Tab-separated table of C-alpha atoms and ligand atoms in Angstrom:
chain	number	residue	atom	x	y	z
A	239	UNK	CA	-25.306	-5.728	4.260
A	240	UNK	CA	-23.156	-3.242	2.171
A	241	UNK	CA	-22.316	0.209	3.202
A	242	UNK	CA	-21.323	2.976	1.005
A	243	UNK	CA	-19.032	4.620	3.451
A	244	UNK	CA	-17.570	3.960	7.022
A	245	UNK	CA	-19.713	7.061	8.232
A	246	UNK	CA	-22.729	5.415	7.046
A	247	UNK	CA	-21.911	2.156	8.685
A	248	UNK	CA	-20.992	4.157	11.842
A	249	UNK	CA	-24.394	5.759	11.999
A	250	UNK	CA	-26.323	2.488	11.662
A	251	UNK	CA	-24.070	1.092	14.555
A	252	UNK	CA	-24.432	3.896	16.714
A	253	UNK	CA	-28.299	4.103	16.071
A	254	UNK	CA	-28.475	0.511	16.740
A	255	UNK	CA	-29.764	-0.477	13.645
A	256	UNK	CA	-27.491	-3.133	13.295
A	257	UNK	CA	-24.679	-4.658	15.534
A	258	UNK	CA	-20.974	-4.990	15.394
A	259	UNK	CA	-21.477	-8.766	15.483
A	260	UNK	CA	-23.859	-8.633	12.834
A	261	UNK	CA	-21.537	-6.584	10.624
A	262	UNK	CA	-18.409	-9.037	11.325
A	263	UNK	CA	-20.539	-12.086	10.640
A	264	UNK	CA	-21.754	-10.505	7.270
A	265	UNK	CA	-18.179	-9.926	6.107
A	266	UNK	CA	-16.810	-13.392	7.614
A	267	UNK	CA	-19.409	-15.213	5.523
A	268	UNK	CA	-18.634	-13.428	2.417
A	269	UNK	CA	-14.921	-14.037	2.915
A	270	UNK	CA	-15.863	-17.824	3.512
A	271	UNK	CA	-17.901	-17.771	0.165
A	272	UNK	CA	-15.119	-16.186	-1.749
A	273	UNK	CA	-12.183	-18.561	-0.537
A	274	UNK	CA	-11.144	-19.141	-4.181
A	275	UNK	CA	-10.275	-15.564	-4.422
A	276	UNK	CA	-7.492	-16.357	-2.314
A	277	UNK	CA	-7.421	-12.891	-0.698
A	278	UNK	CA	-6.960	-13.794	3.034
A	279	UNK	CA	-3.978	-15.973	4.191
A	280	UNK	CA	-5.496	-15.908	7.819
A	281	UNK	CA	-9.105	-15.340	8.633
A	282	UNK	CA	-9.673	-14.253	12.196
A	283	UNK	CA	-13.285	-15.758	12.593
A	284	UNK	CA	-13.882	-16.461	16.256
A	285	UNK	CA	-11.381	-13.544	17.298
A	286	UNK	CA	-12.905	-11.143	14.934
A	287	UNK	CA	-16.676	-12.213	16.248
A	288	UNK	CA	-15.205	-12.027	19.800
A	289	UNK	CA	-14.044	-8.321	19.370
A	290	UNK	CA	-17.328	-7.302	17.616
A	291	UNK	CA	-19.405	-8.681	20.798
A	292	UNK	CA	-17.156	-6.852	23.170
A	293	UNK	CA	-17.706	-3.701	21.007
A	294	UNK	CA	-21.401	-4.145	21.080
A	295	UNK	CA	-21.137	-4.661	25.019
A	296	UNK	CA	-19.028	-1.331	25.052
A	297	UNK	CA	-21.807	0.400	23.293
A	298	UNK	CA	-24.496	-1.378	25.489
A	299	UNK	CA	-22.773	-0.163	28.483
A	300	UNK	CA	-22.816	3.528	27.340
A	301	UNK	CA	-19.108	3.766	26.953
A	302	UNK	CA	-17.721	6.157	24.409
A	303	UNK	CA	-17.354	4.426	20.874
A	304	UNK	CA	-13.834	4.926	19.497
A	305	UNK	CA	-13.098	6.903	16.110
A	306	UNK	CA	-13.150	3.751	14.042
A	307	UNK	CA	-16.088	1.847	16.226
A	308	UNK	CA	-16.857	-1.269	14.300
A	309	UNK	CA	-14.771	-0.580	11.076
A	310	UNK	CA	-14.273	-4.005	9.749
A	311	UNK	CA	-10.405	-4.073	8.331
A	312	UNK	CA	-8.179	-6.288	6.472
A	313	UNK	CA	-4.215	-6.114	7.471
A	314	UNK	CA	-1.550	-6.976	5.036
A	315	UNK	CA	0.272	-9.856	6.204
A	316	UNK	CA	3.720	-8.059	6.798
A	317	UNK	CA	2.140	-6.240	9.659
A	318	UNK	CA	2.284	-7.534	13.239
A	319	UNK	CA	-0.933	-8.461	14.966
A	320	UNK	CA	-0.282	-9.924	18.316
A	321	UNK	CA	-0.967	-13.480	18.757
A	322	UNK	CA	-1.655	-13.810	14.718
A	323	UNK	CA	0.144	-15.480	12.321
A	324	UNK	CA	2.509	-13.241	10.349
A	325	UNK	CA	3.786	-14.598	7.132
A	326	UNK	CA	4.801	-11.986	4.474
A	327	UNK	CA	3.623	-14.531	2.078
A	328	UNK	CA	6.642	-16.277	2.596
A	329	UNK	CA	7.453	-19.929	3.278
A	330	UNK	CA	10.290	-18.975	5.813
A	331	UNK	CA	7.741	-17.186	8.285
A	332	UNK	CA	4.923	-19.536	7.275
A	333	UNK	CA	4.655	-20.644	10.923
A	334	UNK	CA	5.749	-17.557	12.652
A	335	UNK	CA	3.339	-16.000	15.274
A	336	UNK	CA	3.496	-12.202	15.892
A	337	UNK	CA	4.279	-11.418	19.600
A	338	UNK	CA	3.369	-7.576	19.704
A	339	UNK	CA	1.193	-5.338	17.925
A	340	UNK	CA	2.615	-2.731	15.075
A	341	UNK	CA	2.089	0.838	16.178
A	342	UNK	CA	-0.640	1.238	13.461
A	343	UNK	CA	-2.441	-1.665	14.683
A	344	UNK	CA	-2.259	-0.469	18.166
A	345	UNK	CA	-3.829	2.561	17.251
A	346	UNK	CA	-6.686	1.120	15.237
A	347	UNK	CA	-7.437	-1.175	18.008
A	348	UNK	CA	-7.560	1.598	20.496
A	349	UNK	CA	-10.267	3.351	18.181
A	350	UNK	CA	-12.209	0.174	18.186
A	351	UNK	CA	-11.544	-0.979	14.634
A	352	UNK	CA	-12.086	-4.815	14.195
A	353	UNK	CA	-9.708	-6.756	12.168
A	354	UNK	CA	-11.236	-9.634	9.851
A	355	UNK	CA	-7.610	-11.156	9.064
A	356	UNK	CA	-4.376	-11.199	7.304
A	357	UNK	CA	-4.396	-10.663	3.542
A	358	UNK	CA	-2.245	-12.028	0.617
A	359	UNK	CA	0.653	-10.005	-0.836
A	360	UNK	CA	3.894	-10.460	-2.838
A	361	UNK	CA	6.608	-12.204	-0.754
A	362	UNK	CA	8.213	-9.539	1.490
A	363	UNK	CA	6.397	-6.899	-0.498
A	364	UNK	CA	8.608	-7.539	-3.359
A	365	UNK	CA	6.327	-7.499	-6.676
A	366	UNK	CA	3.710	-5.871	-8.627
A	367	UNK	CA	1.293	-8.538	-9.233
A	368	UNK	CA	0.825	-10.597	-5.991
A	369	UNK	CA	2.212	-13.651	-8.036
A	370	UNK	CA	5.366	-13.962	-5.743
A	371	UNK	CA	3.325	-15.070	-2.761
A	372	UNK	CA	3.983	-18.577	-1.418
A	373	UNK	CA	0.096	-18.708	-0.761
A	374	UNK	CA	-0.596	-18.423	-4.678
A	375	UNK	CA	-1.974	-15.571	-6.803
A	376	UNK	CA	-4.926	-13.630	-6.208
A	377	UNK	CA	-7.429	-12.875	-9.226
A	378	UNK	CA	-8.424	-9.303	-10.106
A	379	UNK	CA	-11.981	-8.545	-9.017
A	380	UNK	CA	-12.689	-7.160	-12.376
A	381	UNK	CA	-11.274	-10.111	-14.487
A	382	UNK	CA	-10.228	-13.166	-12.696
A	383	UNK	CA	-7.664	-14.159	-15.517
A	384	UNK	CA	-5.815	-10.924	-14.502
A	385	UNK	CA	-3.718	-9.741	-11.590
A	386	UNK	CA	-4.770	-7.376	-8.932
A	387	UNK	CA	-1.566	-5.599	-8.937
A	388	UNK	CA	0.977	-5.909	-5.825
A	389	UNK	CA	2.460	-6.205	-3.467
A	390	UNK	CA	-0.611	-5.058	-1.650
A	391	UNK	CA	-2.787	-7.361	-4.005
A	392	UNK	CA	-4.828	-8.882	-1.186
A	393	UNK	CA	-5.544	-5.507	0.520
A	394	UNK	CA	-6.789	-3.987	-2.734
A	395	UNK	CA	-8.937	-7.142	-3.709
A	396	UNK	CA	-10.390	-7.324	-0.207
A	397	UNK	CA	-11.814	-3.634	-0.283
A	398	UNK	CA	-12.985	-4.156	-4.127
A	399	UNK	CA	-14.548	-7.192	-3.326
A	400	UNK	CA	-16.322	-6.047	-0.006
A	401	UNK	CA	-14.442	-8.671	2.025
A	402	UNK	CA	-13.235	-5.580	4.265
A	403	UNK	CA	-14.341	-2.086	4.309
A	404	UNK	CA	-10.615	-0.725	4.631
A	405	UNK	CA	-7.317	-2.334	4.241
A	406	UNK	CA	-3.885	-1.632	5.566
A	407	UNK	CA	-1.184	-2.175	2.921
A	408	UNK	CA	2.617	-1.158	2.683
A	409	UNK	CA	4.217	0.847	-0.308
A	410	UNK	CA	7.810	0.836	-0.897
A	411	UNK	CA	7.691	1.869	-4.638
A	412	UNK	CA	4.042	1.754	-5.507
A	413	UNK	CA	2.491	-1.336	-3.678
A	414	UNK	CA	-0.565	0.567	-2.382
A	415	UNK	CA	-1.094	2.868	-5.187
A	416	UNK	CA	-0.490	0.233	-8.172
A	417	UNK	CA	-2.925	-2.394	-6.605
A	418	UNK	CA	-5.474	0.137	-5.821
A	419	UNK	CA	-5.671	1.265	-9.563
A	420	UNK	CA	-5.770	-2.222	-10.840
A	421	UNK	CA	-8.687	-2.718	-8.371
A	422	UNK	CA	-10.464	0.363	-8.688
A	423	UNK	CA	-10.085	1.424	-5.096
A	424	UNK	CA	-8.341	4.419	-3.382
A	425	UNK	CA	-4.763	3.898	-2.313
A	426	UNK	CA	-2.801	6.422	-0.319
A	427	UNK	CA	0.990	6.221	0.504
A	428	UNK	CA	1.501	8.996	2.905
A	429	UNK	CA	4.798	11.111	3.511
A	430	UNK	CA	7.713	8.965	4.631
A	431	UNK	CA	7.555	9.059	8.350
A	432	UNK	CA	3.953	9.827	8.487
A	433	UNK	CA	2.851	6.465	9.921
A	434	UNK	CA	5.220	4.763	12.321
A	435	UNK	CA	6.613	1.580	10.636
A	436	UNK	CA	7.046	-0.115	13.997
A	437	UNK	CA	5.817	-3.634	13.476
A	438	UNK	CA	6.073	-3.371	9.713
A	439	UNK	CA	8.428	-6.120	8.393
A	440	UNK	CA	11.190	-4.070	6.880
A	441	UNK	CA	11.841	-4.396	3.064
A	442	UNK	CA	13.606	-1.136	2.071
A	443	UNK	CA	13.497	0.823	5.315
A	444	UNK	CA	14.151	4.323	3.822
A	445	UNK	CA	11.350	3.800	1.552
A	446	UNK	CA	8.720	1.795	3.234
A	447	UNK	CA	5.629	3.374	4.310
A	448	UNK	CA	2.034	1.770	5.711
A	449	UNK	CA	-0.708	2.958	3.379
A	450	UNK	CA	-4.309	3.002	3.387
A	451	UNK	CA	-6.900	1.265	0.765
A	452	UNK	CA	-10.489	2.081	0.833
A	453	UNK	CA	-13.461	2.741	-1.662
A	454	UNK	CA	-13.506	6.536	-0.951
A	455	UNK	CA	-11.244	9.298	0.127
A	456	UNK	CA	-13.292	10.018	3.303
A	457	UNK	CA	-12.697	6.459	4.787
A	458	UNK	CA	-8.929	6.888	4.169
A	459	UNK	CA	-9.030	10.340	5.969
A	460	UNK	CA	-10.624	8.826	9.019
A	461	UNK	CA	-8.284	5.986	9.222
A	462	UNK	CA	-5.056	8.214	8.603
A	463	UNK	CA	-6.319	10.616	11.436
A	464	UNK	CA	-6.058	7.540	13.820
A	465	UNK	CA	-2.564	5.992	12.466
A	466	UNK	CA	-0.639	9.116	11.780
A	467	UNK	CA	1.801	10.707	13.948
A	468	UNK	CA	5.149	10.436	15.947
A	469	UNK	CA	6.100	7.112	17.718
A	470	UNK	CA	8.997	6.576	20.035
A	471	UNK	CA	9.333	3.184	18.712
A	472	UNK	CA	10.378	4.425	15.133
A	473	UNK	CA	12.890	7.138	15.146
A	474	UNK	CA	11.940	7.963	11.481
A	475	UNK	CA	8.496	8.898	12.342
A	476	UNK	CA	7.606	12.433	12.089
A	477	UNK	CA	6.950	15.186	14.640
A	478	UNK	CA	4.821	17.214	12.209
A	479	UNK	CA	1.722	17.711	13.518
A	480	UNK	CA	-1.246	15.598	12.563
A	481	UNK	CA	-4.128	17.947	11.213
A	482	UNK	CA	-7.622	16.664	10.985
A	483	UNK	CA	-7.542	15.162	7.410
A	484	UNK	CA	-11.192	15.565	7.027
A	485	UNK	CA	-11.076	19.296	7.491
A	486	UNK	CA	-8.278	19.408	5.299
A	487	UNK	CA	-9.915	17.869	2.497
A	488	UNK	CA	-13.115	20.370	2.910
A	489	UNK	CA	-10.307	23.258	2.322
A	490	UNK	CA	-9.365	22.021	-1.113
A	491	UNK	CA	-10.953	24.075	-4.062
A	492	UNK	CA	-10.515	22.835	-7.692
A	493	UNK	CA	-10.877	26.455	-8.731
A	494	UNK	CA	-7.495	27.948	-9.347
A	495	UNK	CA	-5.776	24.669	-8.525
A	496	UNK	CA	-2.455	24.387	-10.438
A	497	UNK	CA	-1.954	20.736	-11.556
A	498	UNK	CA	1.421	19.719	-13.020
A	499	UNK	CA	1.426	17.320	-15.853
A	500	UNK	CA	4.660	15.756	-16.536
A	501	UNK	CA	5.382	14.903	-20.105
A	502	UNK	CA	7.323	11.897	-18.896
A	503	UNK	CA	4.200	10.395	-17.407
A	504	UNK	CA	2.728	10.331	-20.817
A	505	UNK	CA	5.327	8.496	-22.887
A	506	UNK	CA	4.358	7.375	-26.553
A	507	UNK	CA	4.089	3.597	-25.544
A	508	UNK	CA	1.510	4.417	-22.800
A	509	UNK	CA	-1.476	2.191	-23.041
A	510	UNK	CA	-4.119	4.145	-25.096
A	511	UNK	CA	-7.087	3.055	-22.895
A	512	UNK	CA	-4.912	4.432	-19.873
A	513	UNK	CA	-4.040	7.613	-21.763
A	514	UNK	CA	-7.696	8.426	-22.747
A	515	UNK	CA	-8.967	7.820	-19.194
A	516	UNK	CA	-6.628	9.828	-17.396
A	517	UNK	CA	-6.881	12.783	-19.905
A	518	UNK	CA	-10.543	12.752	-19.654
A	519	UNK	CA	-10.546	13.173	-15.649
A	520	UNK	CA	-7.792	15.891	-15.881
A	521	UNK	CA	-9.902	17.829	-18.762
A	522	UNK	CA	-12.939	17.699	-16.227
A	523	UNK	CA	-10.726	19.337	-13.507
A	524	UNK	CA	-9.835	21.893	-15.899
A	525	UNK	CA	-13.527	22.624	-16.632
A	526	UNK	CA	-14.003	22.719	-13.183
A	527	UNK	CA	-11.400	25.639	-13.046
A	528	UNK	CA	-8.260	24.001	-12.416
A	529	UNK	CA	-5.216	25.062	-14.475
A	530	UNK	CA	-3.100	22.297	-16.149
A	531	UNK	CA	0.486	23.016	-16.747
A	532	UNK	CA	2.764	20.743	-18.595
A	533	UNK	CA	5.916	20.189	-16.718
A	534	UNK	CA	8.927	18.138	-17.226
A	535	UNK	CA	10.795	15.700	-14.860
A	536	UNK	CA	13.709	14.858	-16.948
A	537	UNK	CA	15.667	12.230	-14.744
A	538	UNK	CA	12.339	9.953	-14.895
A	539	UNK	CA	13.899	7.438	-17.035
A	540	UNK	CA	16.582	6.692	-13.998
A	541	UNK	CA	13.829	6.049	-11.423
A	542	UNK	CA	13.448	2.198	-11.669
A	543	UNK	CA	17.265	1.712	-11.915
A	544	UNK	CA	17.869	3.904	-8.860
A	545	UNK	CA	15.068	2.203	-7.164
A	546	UNK	CA	15.993	-1.228	-7.763
A	547	UNK	CA	19.573	-0.461	-6.649
A	548	UNK	CA	18.977	1.342	-3.263
A	549	UNK	CA	15.782	-1.114	-2.187
A	550	UNK	CA	17.535	-4.210	-2.997
A	551	UNK	CA	20.661	-2.972	-0.892
A	552	UNK	CA	18.399	-2.255	1.853
A	553	UNK	CA	16.470	-5.640	1.509
A	554	UNK	CA	19.627	-7.647	1.490
A	555	UNK	CA	20.623	-6.360	4.926
A	556	UNK	CA	16.908	-6.333	6.234
A	557	UNK	CA	16.396	-9.888	5.332
A	558	UNK	CA	19.687	-11.132	6.812
A	559	UNK	CA	17.691	-11.905	10.177
A	560	UNK	CA	15.764	-14.744	8.496
A	561	UNK	CA	18.328	-17.097	9.090
A	562	UNK	CA	16.595	-20.217	10.288
A	563	UNK	CA	17.595	-19.341	14.090
A	564	UNK	CA	15.598	-16.477	15.168
A	565	UNK	CA	12.270	-17.001	13.284
A	566	UNK	CA	9.992	-19.537	11.524
A	567	UNK	CA	11.228	-21.892	9.172
A	568	UNK	CA	14.302	-23.935	9.827
A	569	UNK	CA	15.734	-26.559	7.481
A	570	UNK	CA	15.883	-30.205	8.649
A	571	UNK	CA	18.581	-31.035	6.190
A	572	UNK	CA	21.443	-29.601	7.507
A	573	UNK	CA	24.843	-31.117	9.162
A	574	UNK	CA	26.397	-27.958	10.704
A	575	UNK	CA	25.373	-24.416	11.529
A	576	UNK	CA	26.477	-22.921	8.144
A	577	UNK	CA	24.485	-25.423	6.428
A	578	UNK	CA	21.468	-24.752	8.405
A	579	UNK	CA	21.711	-21.017	7.531
A	580	UNK	CA	22.097	-21.861	3.931
A	581	UNK	CA	19.530	-24.459	3.551
A	582	UNK	CA	16.970	-22.635	5.623
A	583	UNK	CA	17.184	-19.509	3.246
A	584	UNK	CA	17.354	-21.640	0.377
A	585	UNK	CA	14.224	-23.660	1.191
A	586	UNK	CA	12.475	-20.626	2.810
A	587	UNK	CA	12.577	-17.775	0.285
A	588	UNK	CA	11.080	-17.694	-3.093
A	589	UNK	CA	13.086	-16.994	-6.190
A	590	UNK	CA	12.190	-13.040	-6.511
A	591	UNK	CA	13.350	-12.436	-2.947
A	592	UNK	CA	16.576	-14.398	-3.686
A	593	UNK	CA	17.073	-12.457	-6.705
A	594	UNK	CA	16.739	-9.201	-4.522
A	595	UNK	CA	19.192	-10.167	-1.947
A	596	UNK	CA	21.732	-11.242	-4.525
A	597	UNK	CA	21.221	-7.794	-6.412
A	598	UNK	CA	21.491	-5.976	-3.021
A	599	UNK	CA	24.626	-7.704	-1.962
A	600	UNK	CA	26.343	-7.065	-5.179
A	601	UNK	CA	25.662	-3.520	-5.479
A	602	UNK	CA	26.811	-2.844	-1.880
A	603	UNK	CA	30.279	-5.011	-2.435
A	604	UNK	CA	33.530	-3.540	-2.191
A	605	UNK	CA	34.408	-2.204	-5.888
A	606	UNK	CA	30.766	-1.902	-6.903
A	607	UNK	CA	29.693	0.336	-4.114
A	608	UNK	CA	30.559	3.499	-5.719
A	609	UNK	CA	29.604	2.561	-9.196
A	610	UNK	CA	25.923	1.457	-8.092
A	611	UNK	CA	24.995	2.434	-4.562
A	612	UNK	CA	26.581	5.613	-4.187
A	613	UNK	CA	25.607	6.897	-7.660
A	614	UNK	CA	21.864	5.882	-6.896
A	615	UNK	CA	21.979	7.663	-3.572
A	616	UNK	CA	23.239	10.877	-5.786
A	617	UNK	CA	20.196	10.013	-8.135
A	618	UNK	CA	17.889	9.905	-5.132
A	619	UNK	CA	18.839	13.542	-4.261
A	620	UNK	CA	18.291	14.842	-7.762
A	621	UNK	CA	14.870	13.310	-7.416
A	622	UNK	CA	14.086	14.984	-4.371
A	623	UNK	CA	15.330	18.464	-5.559
A	624	UNK	CA	13.243	18.056	-9.029
A	625	UNK	CA	10.117	17.085	-7.309
A	626	UNK	CA	10.446	19.884	-4.744
A	627	UNK	CA	10.923	22.333	-7.623
A	628	UNK	CA	8.030	21.213	-9.336
A	629	UNK	CA	5.643	21.322	-6.336
A	630	UNK	CA	7.011	24.870	-5.522
A	631	UNK	CA	5.232	25.877	-9.026
A	632	UNK	CA	2.309	23.600	-8.938
A	633	UNK	CA	0.031	22.456	-6.132
A	634	UNK	CA	-0.250	18.584	-7.171
A	635	UNK	CA	1.436	16.336	-10.010
A	636	UNK	CA	-0.970	14.113	-11.712
A	637	UNK	CA	-0.760	11.288	-14.202
A	638	UNK	CA	-1.645	7.643	-14.615
A	639	UNK	CA	-0.767	5.032	-11.674
A	640	UNK	CA	0.371	2.486	-13.927
A	641	UNK	CA	1.285	2.617	-17.631
A	642	UNK	CA	-1.105	-0.319	-18.583
A	643	UNK	CA	-4.324	-1.849	-17.090
A	644	UNK	CA	-4.211	-5.044	-15.158
A	645	UNK	CA	-2.040	-7.704	-16.975
A	646	UNK	CA	-2.845	-11.394	-17.247
A	647	UNK	CA	-1.778	-13.845	-14.416
A	648	UNK	CA	1.668	-15.415	-15.907
A	649	UNK	CA	2.007	-12.852	-18.365
A	650	UNK	CA	5.224	-11.110	-16.700
A	651	UNK	CA	6.662	-13.918	-14.463
A	652	UNK	CA	9.316	-14.907	-16.517
A	653	UNK	CA	10.623	-11.427	-17.411
A	654	UNK	CA	11.440	-9.355	-14.079
A	655	UNK	CA	12.400	-6.285	-15.861
A	656	UNK	CA	9.052	-6.131	-17.411
A	657	UNK	CA	7.374	-6.513	-14.155
A	658	UNK	CA	9.715	-3.804	-12.809
A	659	UNK	CA	8.368	-1.286	-15.260
A	660	UNK	CA	4.862	-1.680	-13.755
A	661	UNK	CA	6.180	0.831	-11.061
A	662	UNK	CA	7.654	3.447	-13.445
A	663	UNK	CA	5.117	6.246	-12.300
A	664	UNK	CA	4.969	5.239	-8.677
A	665	UNK	CA	8.708	4.949	-7.639
A	666	UNK	CA	9.392	8.513	-7.942
A	667	UNK	CA	7.232	9.649	-5.055
A	668	UNK	CA	8.795	6.812	-3.097
A	669	UNK	CA	12.468	7.812	-3.860
A	670	UNK	CA	11.653	11.329	-2.744
A	671	UNK	CA	9.554	10.383	0.268
A	672	UNK	CA	6.535	12.275	-0.909
A	673	UNK	CA	2.879	11.648	-0.228
A	674	UNK	CA	0.956	10.007	-3.377
A	675	UNK	CA	-2.291	8.253	-3.949
A	676	UNK	CA	-4.110	6.578	-6.630
A	677	UNK	CA	-7.890	7.469	-7.228
A	678	UNK	CA	-10.224	5.343	-9.365
A	679	UNK	CA	-10.344	7.168	-12.695
A	680	UNK	CA	-12.819	4.888	-14.731
A	681	UNK	CA	-12.575	1.963	-17.102
A	682	UNK	CA	-10.796	1.559	-20.430
A	683	UNK	CA	-12.297	-0.005	-23.568
A	684	UNK	CA	-12.261	-3.705	-22.228
A	685	UNK	CA	-13.781	-2.696	-18.731
A	686	UNK	CA	-10.578	-2.653	-16.750
A	687	UNK	CA	-10.066	-0.044	-14.191
A	688	UNK	CA	-7.593	2.657	-14.636
A	689	UNK	CA	-5.985	4.629	-11.690
A	690	UNK	CA	-4.955	8.470	-11.629
A	691	UNK	CA	-1.868	9.249	-9.387
A	692	UNK	CA	-1.591	12.529	-7.489
A	693	UNK	CA	1.688	13.412	-5.768
A	694	UNK	CA	1.914	16.207	-3.437
A	695	UNK	CA	4.624	18.079	-1.251
A	696	UNK	CA	5.454	16.661	2.104
A	697	UNK	CA	2.659	16.289	4.444
A	698	UNK	CA	-0.154	17.216	1.997
A	699	UNK	CA	-2.196	14.071	2.365
A	700	UNK	CA	-5.291	16.091	3.021
A	701	UNK	CA	-5.020	18.025	-0.098
A	702	UNK	CA	-4.524	15.024	-2.094
A	703	UNK	CA	-7.308	13.414	-0.554
A	704	UNK	CA	-9.646	16.553	-1.178
A	705	UNK	CA	-8.603	16.514	-5.013
A	706	UNK	CA	-9.216	12.861	-5.263
A	707	UNK	CA	-12.594	13.229	-3.803
A	708	UNK	CA	-13.561	15.621	-6.359
A	709	UNK	CA	-12.229	13.436	-9.143
A	710	UNK	CA	-14.291	10.502	-7.708
A	711	UNK	CA	-17.306	12.491	-7.056
A	712	UNK	CA	-17.176	13.892	-10.698
A	713	UNK	CA	-17.570	10.520	-12.200
A	714	UNK	CA	-20.687	9.600	-9.796
A	715	UNK	CA	-22.887	12.406	-11.097
B	158	LIG	N1	6.549	-3.474	-7.184
B	158	LIG	C1	7.664	-2.816	-6.570
B	158	LIG	C2	8.743	-3.759	-5.909
B	158	LIG	O1	8.570	-4.906	-6.475
B	158	LIG	C3	7.002	-2.037	-5.209
B	158	LIG	C4	6.780	-2.955	-4.121
B	158	LIG	C5	6.271	-2.248	-2.742
B	158	LIG	O2	5.950	-1.060	-3.097
B	158	LIG	N2	6.329	-2.916	-1.648
B	158	LIG	O3	9.627	-3.418	-5.361
């Protein structure tokens, strides 16, 4: 049983051509058969089937089905689902059970979605390849010797491999968009504050945003309709009214659309295959009546540096709570309290997480604060101004999601700086807090997927999804 879209599945469910139980059973079977893909850290099995039966009874009793009735979903393992394990793909949380639902999770449940389980990721969402997981790497669905991207690698691989219809991920600097690009699915990172972060384990709180991964833009819009909106439990969530994203998408017309193409997003060392595929899609939009305008975002070279100063600073503070006393793992090899803290963290965290805690502590320390942290905050403001200025002149900014196609497992693990460059095109929207998505753009000469990124002004998720749908639709004809 495979469905091209949620609408299609929904219709079959409401017409009683199939049942939630049958659909969930089918997904669970496929998950089991594909255990070697290492996509799920926890599979809900009985819990998902029980939920499906409950939904079938609901329909049977004539009660009104929710907006996401029977939608089989995967949840990134840094989001709280009450009563389920929450690991953040870290040893330090490997035996931790969540005690409440994240707001996004709660809203999905209220509209009758079904969770199949919790999916793999880079430890605490730090990484671009899913190789920083304490539960091992995830192979790319198009070439198992390559990475699926990260940190939401499990979310992207789940959707690409039909191991979930839609997945939630989180994006701090590209973790929804980059894996979506690597796995040929749609990945939307909404405006900062669009979705409540309550129940999302914090990495860089002023960057973190929950995102949606799906096969097509319509499904992403349906899910965003449900999870977006103000939440009293997250003071950074926005009051901005939540529109009907499906309607917003319908209002988009390619004719006359001004697409800004930053020359910094097409540097000389850009992978040729990536450049060719993205350019081809942009030319098609031009043929359909859009206007391509070359723009310049001159500070682009500073994005990675600013991002890694600010997010490591925030991470060093956010991760202080994992001390062996409050959650999860506690070292057994300590003689006193100080030793317990040190050993729990030393044994519990992986090397990338430790690197970032140390970096963040360093940039915040007396004597370096002004040189690094304060400077990076100033750069952040410049980015915001530049992107707003650009989006005052064009409707949307477009370019590749990643400078290269999915790389080999192991290729970049020994060189963190190389790994950080995977995010060069995705971090600016996170620095500015603007919405951005990656849409499948086609395949390079070796058959590897290429993603195209669209960046919009604040709260223009509907517009981005509408344009992305045109790009995806154009290829199917
Ligand atoms: N790859 C980036 C990093 O390692 C982005 C991670 C994310 O968006 N969570 O920080």
